[in-house]
């Protein structure tokens, strides 16, 4: 268990060169602070990769490790970062309380400079996760020890990377990047920390190996904004709309280096990137870069057999994307999970659309409303810069708002979640309550696990027939809301189970062998592709997950059928042979 695992820099949208990973072997214990075990961070104790692999519930877990601060960090502020800890935790450094955090899907940081001592420092984490509580956001994590149906093994404690980094007292906290596609420009909104008087924030942009622009802002206050023009002549291209844009087919990225400078001294430096792309809904059409774009998505739960919610390696993210694209898909709907930023980075560079979603709660309460909103705000803010994200999905299938059809408070909560999303991000459409019982969204998304081709063909013959359907015996809109011409997408369907390796499990329909599987797959894909009103789909799903065996790939990412045959069906070309 020795050594660093998941040693890549955890925050690819804001990279500092000097940092210290804290992943690897930690002391660990259940229930009491006696540290009688070892665990491999960042894997949860429920997973084999943690070195423990025990599914029994323990509501409280303890972590401990030591570290030494490099001598070259002397005089700097030292920041401690956690990618995610499920569900609430307290952090101590050398016995002194450093930070408390509530929420299992987003990260947090603390300035621990004042707690540090010369030599060996001790870091302790106490994490609590009451698995019986249903009115907190937990996604697909089951409230029973043995997973079943659509729910999977729980995750307790640290499940994303932990690291340290040094900064000057004056440093960059955040830069929000907005590509202005129509204006051929990019806007930077920054927030600084510390004593920044007299400092200047510089941005240097490059495309490939070519420097293309630079700009600077005098930091009269801790926050501000500036824009940079990307003139075609300066970039040496004749048509920026074709040669510089980001799409899944051409995932071109601009690199940016930010420097905070005062009197010739570089106080802080961070590297980032952006894609020049625009997402919009106009006249009932979903547009990418002002052109209609058909979305062929896969439902992606983001689970691995050996790591649970945590990918076993950074390469595992890239492999999932490679396989999805090889099967003809141009995107994924990340389901019931705020995914690790490393996945989004690979989606940005490899070209994959992503619908951002958050893990739901299951019982509505004031606590759920407050905590889900708080975590969702953090998710939208954290991932705003990623060009791959094209749709936000704050709620799914009325989970956590089961009475939304007739409960005004739950309808208002849904409306508030959608409105807050748009307030934070006016550049992307919102699917308010994906699947049915919509309140106030930009898309009409429908979940439909019908397996008969003729029924799907009739149901999606036109917008009128689609609107008349109740595929899950649920209305598509709550009373008082209705269709306003939004783009129609079938955002969950298929779910064909196929036990390629003899597994026991379930799906929404069942194939007997590979030929039957391909036939059934084509039977659900073809009527959606042929529909005159549907502008995209999301097939369930990328991989098997535990007892769900309805993936196109097995749980360990082995194709259940020939990838080229799947690709041809996905793209509407029909099967070979």
XYZ file of C-alpha atoms in Angstrom:
577
model
C 0.000 0.000 0.000
C 3.022 2.309 0.106
C 3.459 5.247 -2.253
C 1.354 7.946 -3.826
C -1.697 6.956 -5.856
C -3.715 9.258 -8.107
C -0.659 11.526 -8.123
C -1.771 13.825 -10.939
C -2.527 17.467 -10.049
C -6.171 17.353 -8.884
C -7.397 20.758 -10.152
C -6.623 20.898 -13.895
C -8.460 24.183 -14.496
C -6.150 26.070 -12.099
C -2.717 24.455 -11.927
C 0.108 25.635 -9.690
C 3.541 24.143 -10.302
C 4.527 23.782 -6.654
C 2.405 21.400 -4.588
C 2.542 18.292 -2.415
C 0.211 15.296 -2.856
C -1.016 13.688 0.358
C -2.566 10.623 -1.244
C -1.185 7.261 -0.180
C -1.136 5.273 3.035
C -2.821 6.854 6.080
C -3.556 5.494 9.548
C -7.251 4.678 9.829
C -9.868 3.386 12.231
C -13.587 2.752 12.481
C -15.751 4.415 15.137
C -12.957 5.171 17.646
C -9.797 7.234 17.245
C -7.307 4.405 17.748
C -5.867 4.140 14.217
C -5.578 0.366 14.249
C -5.732 0.014 10.462
C -4.165 1.398 7.277
C -6.043 2.808 4.287
C -4.988 3.950 0.828
C -6.317 7.476 0.264
C -8.248 8.597 -1.787
C -10.212 5.324 -1.889
C -13.164 4.852 0.478
C -12.923 1.950 2.923
C -15.798 0.171 1.153
C -13.627 -0.332 -1.960
C -10.984 -3.007 -2.645
C -8.402 -0.385 -3.663
C -8.524 1.143 -0.187
C -6.882 -2.005 1.160
C -9.931 -2.672 3.367
C -12.925 -3.456 1.125
C -15.491 -3.785 3.915
C -19.145 -2.922 3.202
C -20.408 -2.910 6.790
C -21.634 0.538 7.820
C -19.489 2.686 10.100
C -20.950 6.138 10.594
C -17.661 7.581 11.873
C -14.184 7.014 10.469
C -10.822 8.470 11.447
C -7.747 9.270 9.333
C -4.223 10.312 10.312
C -0.947 10.956 8.533
C 2.186 13.028 8.953
C 3.986 15.368 6.574
C 6.858 17.818 6.520
C 6.672 21.214 4.851
C 9.508 21.780 2.355
C 12.082 24.349 3.399
C 11.507 26.307 0.177
C 7.940 27.022 1.357
C 9.238 29.069 4.273
C 7.489 32.459 4.385
C 4.543 31.240 2.263
C 0.956 30.559 3.246
C 0.192 26.830 3.087
C -3.207 25.719 1.794
C -4.687 22.277 2.504
C -7.123 20.989 -0.138
C -9.601 18.090 -0.091
C -11.252 17.029 -3.359
C -14.248 15.502 -1.545
C -15.064 13.891 1.816
C -18.409 12.173 2.333
C -20.382 13.449 4.174
C -19.215 15.810 6.906
C -15.795 16.145 8.455
C -13.555 17.950 10.909
C -9.879 18.464 10.146
C -7.140 18.965 12.770
C -3.514 19.923 12.195
C -1.171 19.255 15.096
C -4.170 18.952 17.398
C -5.622 22.327 16.395
C -8.954 22.461 14.582
C -8.414 23.702 11.023
C -11.745 23.399 9.216
C -15.178 21.785 9.310
C -17.016 20.913 6.104
C -20.480 19.539 5.345
C -21.298 18.031 1.956
C -19.946 14.910 0.303
C -19.639 15.860 -3.357
C -17.524 19.044 -3.482
C -14.122 19.974 -2.195
C -12.895 22.497 0.345
C -9.683 24.200 1.430
C -8.130 25.678 4.554
C -5.160 27.933 5.237
C -3.233 25.905 7.830
C -0.169 28.143 8.080
C -0.769 29.056 11.705
C -1.176 25.409 12.752
C 2.124 24.253 11.243
C 5.277 23.506 13.221
C 8.873 22.917 12.188
C 9.580 19.290 11.321
C 6.887 16.624 11.341
C 3.232 17.751 11.267
C 0.215 15.554 12.018
C -3.014 15.785 10.023
C -6.187 14.122 11.378
C -9.617 13.860 9.768
C -12.842 12.720 11.412
C -15.570 11.967 8.861
C -19.204 11.167 9.606
C -21.841 9.755 7.290
C -25.137 8.584 8.772
C -26.243 6.120 6.119
C -29.830 6.009 7.374
C -30.477 9.694 6.655
C -32.401 10.177 3.409
C -32.774 13.965 3.347
C -29.165 14.736 2.462
C -27.667 14.583 -1.051
C -26.198 11.096 -1.542
C -26.863 10.115 -5.182
C -26.782 6.377 -5.916
C -25.307 5.443 -2.526
C -27.674 2.965 -0.911
C -28.946 3.277 2.654
C -28.604 -0.483 3.124
C -25.315 -2.352 3.410
C -25.983 -4.577 0.382
C -26.726 -2.753 -2.844
C -29.841 -3.570 -4.854
C -31.983 -2.306 -7.709
C -30.600 1.030 -9.032
C -28.604 1.758 -5.855
C -24.964 0.939 -5.182
C -22.395 0.543 -2.420
C -22.065 3.547 -0.120
C -19.016 5.814 0.085
C -17.746 7.015 3.454
C -14.979 9.508 4.133
C -12.231 10.728 1.792
C -12.853 9.765 -1.837
C -10.941 12.367 -3.840
C -7.374 13.635 -3.669
C -5.804 15.536 -0.762
C -2.922 17.953 -1.337
C -0.955 20.960 -0.063
C 0.283 23.998 -1.924
C 2.148 27.178 -0.963
C 1.011 30.688 -1.926
C 2.125 34.208 -1.165
C -0.042 36.287 1.118
C -1.290 37.986 -2.061
C -2.477 35.334 -4.496
C -5.121 34.467 -7.059
C -8.153 32.712 -5.585
C -10.191 32.154 -8.717
C -10.551 33.142 -12.370
C -13.865 32.583 -14.137
C -13.459 32.215 -17.897
C -16.290 32.979 -20.335
C -15.719 32.476 -24.069
C -17.531 35.198 -26.034
C -18.023 33.227 -29.215
C -19.921 35.828 -31.230
C -17.545 38.635 -30.232
C -14.386 36.537 -30.892
C -13.191 37.360 -27.391
C -12.849 35.871 -23.935
C -13.769 37.397 -20.576
C -11.874 36.830 -17.332
C -13.441 37.548 -13.944
C -10.952 37.253 -11.091
C -10.925 37.171 -7.322
C -7.746 37.752 -5.323
C -6.764 37.176 -1.713
C -4.371 38.932 0.646
C -2.755 42.355 0.315
C -2.902 42.912 -3.445
C -2.456 46.696 -3.551
C -0.187 47.782 -6.400
C -0.285 44.352 -8.022
C -1.161 43.581 -11.619
C -2.916 40.470 -12.921
C -1.531 39.383 -16.258
C -2.997 36.843 -18.662
C -0.982 35.293 -21.490
C -2.957 33.283 -24.063
C -1.597 30.724 -26.490
C -3.105 28.387 -29.064
C -1.055 25.300 -29.713
C 2.518 26.513 -29.518
C 1.648 30.056 -30.655
C 1.289 33.035 -28.294
C -1.863 34.832 -29.427
C -2.731 37.554 -26.911
C -1.921 39.067 -23.561
C -3.654 41.482 -21.246
C -3.216 42.955 -17.780
C -5.503 44.419 -15.125
C -4.457 46.722 -12.288
C -5.923 45.249 -9.129
C -7.501 48.208 -7.390
C -9.760 45.811 -5.500
C -9.861 42.104 -4.716
C -12.055 41.324 -7.691
C -12.554 42.572 -11.210
C -12.889 41.586 -14.848
C -11.360 42.199 -18.250
C -11.807 40.884 -21.784
C -9.293 39.883 -24.452
C -10.009 40.079 -28.171
C -9.037 37.121 -30.336
C -8.660 38.747 -33.729
C -8.368 36.344 -36.644
C -5.444 38.223 -38.181
C -3.410 37.959 -34.976
C -4.124 34.231 -34.852
C -3.106 33.707 -38.460
C -6.387 32.090 -39.550
C -8.924 33.165 -42.108
C -12.028 31.759 -40.393
C -11.945 31.630 -36.602
C -15.469 30.178 -36.564
C -14.124 27.021 -38.192
C -10.470 26.787 -37.219
C -10.444 27.770 -33.542
C -13.713 26.484 -32.073
C -14.245 23.670 -29.587
C -16.560 20.792 -30.541
C -16.494 17.068 -29.727
C -15.129 16.514 -33.232
C -12.471 19.259 -32.936
C -11.698 19.802 -29.220
C -9.367 22.782 -29.656
C -8.213 24.518 -26.488
C -6.536 27.840 -25.708
C -3.988 27.807 -22.891
C -3.809 30.650 -20.383
C -1.149 31.541 -17.842
C -2.165 33.940 -15.072
C 0.473 35.838 -13.123
C -0.022 38.193 -10.205
C 2.908 40.612 -10.375
C 4.058 43.498 -8.205
C 7.227 45.502 -8.779
C 8.589 42.865 -11.136
C 8.056 40.066 -8.598
C 5.729 37.210 -9.527
C 3.539 36.678 -6.456
C 1.446 33.867 -7.916
C 1.207 31.914 -11.146
C -1.413 29.431 -12.344
C -2.123 27.738 -15.653
C -5.578 27.218 -17.123
C -7.313 26.789 -20.477
C -10.617 27.374 -22.245
C -12.518 26.328 -25.352
C -14.036 28.828 -27.756
C -17.564 27.487 -27.938
C -21.152 28.597 -27.393
C -24.196 26.641 -26.219
C -27.679 28.054 -26.752
C -31.334 27.254 -27.292
C -32.952 29.337 -30.007
C -36.293 28.879 -31.749
C -36.736 25.475 -30.191
C -33.346 24.149 -31.312
C -30.297 23.113 -29.296
C -27.299 24.862 -30.831
C -23.565 24.377 -30.484
C -21.620 27.307 -31.909
C -24.844 28.679 -33.450
C -25.563 25.459 -35.353
C -28.071 22.690 -34.562
C -26.260 19.837 -32.862
C -27.608 16.330 -32.291
C -26.544 14.894 -28.946
C -25.808 11.158 -28.741
C -25.182 10.679 -25.029
C -24.528 7.806 -22.656
C -25.696 7.682 -19.063
C -22.502 7.482 -17.015
C -22.737 6.597 -13.322
C -19.016 7.119 -12.672
C -18.456 3.905 -10.669
C -15.584 1.387 -10.862
C -15.533 -2.181 -9.478
C -12.341 -1.612 -7.485
C -12.679 2.078 -6.599
C -16.409 2.806 -6.272
C -16.922 6.509 -6.922
C -13.155 6.983 -7.228
C -11.470 6.147 -10.517
C -8.577 3.714 -10.023
C -6.298 5.952 -12.114
C -6.353 9.131 -14.139
C -6.034 7.001 -17.263
C -9.333 5.290 -16.379
C -11.185 8.541 -17.084
C -9.575 8.841 -20.505
C -10.309 5.200 -21.317
C -14.024 5.644 -20.577
C -14.115 8.621 -22.927
C -12.215 6.756 -25.633
C -14.650 3.844 -25.445
C -17.713 6.123 -25.500
C -16.462 7.875 -28.618
C -15.519 4.577 -30.254
C -19.161 3.513 -29.867
C -20.372 6.625 -31.723
C -21.367 8.806 -28.771
C -20.455 12.484 -28.515
C -21.313 13.005 -24.862
C -22.332 11.640 -21.479
C -24.848 12.558 -18.867
C -22.955 12.218 -15.589
C -25.631 10.672 -13.424
C -26.261 11.363 -9.724
C -22.684 12.463 -9.176
C -20.545 15.583 -9.279
C -17.591 14.085 -11.101
C -13.912 14.497 -10.343
C -12.491 17.533 -12.245
C -9.920 15.232 -13.832
C -12.708 13.560 -15.838
C -13.901 16.958 -17.055
C -10.353 17.843 -18.071
C -10.095 14.739 -20.235
C -13.546 15.441 -21.714
C -12.343 18.961 -22.556
C -9.180 17.792 -24.300
C -10.609 14.672 -25.981
C -13.930 16.203 -27.030
C -16.939 14.911 -25.129
C -20.114 16.775 -24.180
C -21.072 16.486 -20.515
C -24.335 17.153 -18.712
C -23.456 18.177 -15.160
C -25.612 16.688 -12.400
C -25.541 16.295 -8.627
C -26.412 13.374 -6.373
C -29.975 13.715 -5.087
C -31.549 13.206 -1.710
C -34.634 11.016 -1.395
C -36.907 12.667 1.179
C -37.837 16.323 0.917
C -37.187 18.581 3.903
C -35.904 22.046 4.626
C -32.523 20.492 5.328
C -32.438 18.779 1.950
C -33.441 21.987 0.169
C -30.720 23.986 1.878
C -27.920 21.459 1.578
C -28.671 20.450 -2.000
C -28.803 24.101 -3.065
C -25.513 24.835 -1.295
C -23.682 21.932 -2.902
C -25.197 22.643 -6.307
C -24.039 26.262 -6.202
C -20.517 25.039 -5.456
C -20.675 22.534 -8.324
C -21.761 25.112 -10.905
C -19.127 27.563 -9.738
C -16.339 24.961 -9.617
C -16.979 23.563 -13.089
C -18.049 26.719 -14.922
C -14.816 26.952 -16.955
C -15.014 23.490 -18.524
C -16.067 23.757 -22.200
C -17.276 20.141 -22.189
C -20.233 20.958 -19.911
C -23.209 21.976 -22.054
C -26.254 21.355 -19.810
C -26.863 21.586 -16.060
C -29.232 19.110 -14.368
C -30.019 20.054 -10.747
C -32.806 17.479 -10.218
C -33.549 14.047 -11.671
C -36.856 12.152 -11.891
C -38.320 14.047 -8.916
C -35.864 12.350 -6.526
C -36.034 14.210 -3.246
C -39.136 16.042 -4.464
C -41.471 13.075 -4.804
C -44.602 15.172 -4.328
C -43.627 17.828 -6.859
C -46.702 17.120 -8.977
C -48.936 18.744 -6.361
C -46.703 20.200 -3.598
C -46.125 23.938 -4.147
C -43.032 24.026 -1.918
C -41.322 21.319 -3.961
C -42.268 23.016 -7.209
C -40.811 26.265 -5.915
C -37.644 24.460 -4.857
C -37.253 23.061 -8.377
C -37.876 26.511 -9.818
C -35.348 27.995 -7.396
C -32.692 25.427 -8.320
C -33.167 26.204 -12.028
C -33.204 29.954 -11.409
C -30.079 29.841 -9.258
C -28.305 27.828 -11.944
C -29.154 30.475 -14.539
C -28.150 33.251 -12.150
C -24.713 31.664 -11.752
C -24.354 30.627 -15.389
C -26.276 32.320 -18.187
C -24.276 30.463 -20.844
C -25.809 26.975 -20.578
C -29.356 25.561 -20.709
C -30.863 23.888 -17.635
C -32.822 20.642 -17.428
C -34.738 21.477 -14.268
C -36.088 18.024 -13.305
C -34.758 15.566 -15.824
C -37.212 12.979 -17.084
C -40.688 14.257 -16.225
C -42.716 16.641 -14.022
C -40.898 19.675 -15.392
C -41.466 23.052 -13.766
C -39.270 25.636 -15.461
C -36.485 24.286 -17.663
C -34.920 25.041 -21.032
C -35.308 21.486 -22.365
C -38.082 18.896 -22.447
C -36.267 15.751 -21.356
C -38.107 12.427 -21.271
C -37.151 9.096 -19.666
C -38.659 6.201 -21.564
C -37.592 2.568 -21.131
C -40.036 1.152 -23.676
C -38.299 -1.678 -25.584
C -40.700 -2.133 -28.539
C -39.575 -0.342 -31.684
C -43.073 0.203 -33.039
C -44.240 1.849 -29.800
C -41.238 4.200 -29.700
C -41.724 5.066 -33.378
C -45.362 6.001 -32.793
C -44.615 7.856 -29.553
C -41.943 10.095 -31.086
C -43.491 10.562 -34.513
C -44.093 14.244 -33.692
C -43.930 16.736 -30.857
C -47.679 16.275 -30.356
C -47.428 12.518 -29.900
C -44.396 12.895 -27.619
C -46.261 15.413 -25.448
C -49.235 13.085 -25.174
C -47.104 10.254 -23.806
C -46.691 9.277 -20.148
C -43.871 6.731 -20.458
C -43.327 6.360 -16.716
C -46.976 7.021 -15.825
C -45.825 10.525 -14.861
C -46.896 13.800 -16.465
C -44.180 15.588 -18.401
C -45.107 18.887 -16.709
C -46.553 19.804 -13.334
C -49.916 21.528 -13.334
C -49.489 25.180 -14.242
C -46.477 24.532 -16.449
C -46.457 23.344 -20.025
C -44.586 22.987 -23.273
C -43.204 26.230 -24.686
C -41.367 24.835 -27.679
C -38.287 23.579 -25.823
C -35.962 21.101 -27.586
C -37.101 17.512 -26.939
C -34.524 14.948 -25.872
C -35.020 11.370 -24.700
C -32.511 11.634 -21.875
C -32.853 8.070 -20.527
C -33.888 5.001 -22.505
C -32.700 1.540 -23.466
C -31.262 -0.162 -20.399
C -30.974 -3.541 -22.129
C -29.453 -6.129 -19.809
C -27.025 -8.643 -21.209
C -25.011 -10.948 -18.952
C -21.968 -11.087 -21.217
C -19.892 -12.942 -18.621
C -22.656 -14.860 -16.882
C -23.354 -12.223 -14.211
C -26.568 -12.147 -12.263
C -28.385 -8.850 -12.491
C -31.146 -6.914 -14.117
C -32.044 -4.353 -16.765
C -35.173 -2.840 -18.261
C -35.281 -5.560 -20.937
C -33.114 -8.635 -21.443
C -30.968 -9.925 -24.310
C -29.969 -13.592 -24.573
C -26.743 -13.278 -26.560
C -24.661 -10.752 -28.497
C -26.777 -10.942 -31.652
C -29.980 -10.446 -29.656
C -28.326 -7.586 -27.788
C -27.419 -5.755 -31.023
C -30.876 -6.364 -32.455
C -32.563 -4.947 -29.354
C -30.135 -2.026 -29.239
C -30.953 -1.103 -32.825
C -34.682 -1.468 -32.116
C -34.574 1.296 -29.468
C -32.024 3.549 -31.191
C -33.566 3.582 -34.668
C -36.969 5.151 -33.833
C -35.284 7.869 -31.773
C -32.851 8.716 -34.575
C -35.715 8.699 -37.093
C -37.924 10.953 -34.991
C -38.806 14.309 -36.521
C -38.980 16.005 -33.120
C -36.244 14.472 -30.948
C -32.954 16.417 -30.947
C -30.837 14.005 -28.958
C -30.818 11.011 -26.662
C -29.038 9.485 -23.686
C -28.760 5.694 -23.718
C -28.665 3.781 -20.427
C -25.788 3.106 -19.957
C -22.001 3.151 -20.423
C -21.105 0.251 -18.101
C -22.660 -2.324 -15.855
C -22.619 -1.214 -12.214
C -22.782 -3.910 -9.562
C -26.161 -5.654 -10.003
C -27.174 -3.443 -12.961
C -26.025 -5.272 -16.086
C -27.492 -2.921 -18.678
C -24.217 -1.366 -19.834
C -22.738 -1.444 -23.302
C -19.568 -2.377 -21.424
C -19.110 -4.739 -18.511
C -18.255 -3.282 -15.106
C -14.540 -3.787 -15.848
C -14.946 -1.953 -19.181
C -15.009 -4.876 -21.606
C -17.280 -4.394 -24.677
C -20.329 -6.664 -24.754
C -20.455 -6.525 -28.545
C -18.237 -5.408 -31.388
C -17.519 -1.681 -30.937
C -17.859 -0.944 -34.646
C -21.272 -2.617 -34.770
C -22.392 -0.536 -31.799
C -20.983 2.615 -33.418
C -22.842 2.036 -36.673
C -26.147 1.581 -34.827
C -25.533 4.612 -32.600
C -24.871 6.793 -35.664
C -27.768 5.413 -37.690
C -25.718 3.477 -40.242
C -27.187 0.061 -39.385
C -25.315 -3.139 -38.683
C -22.677 -4.746 -40.882
C -23.028 -8.281 -42.097
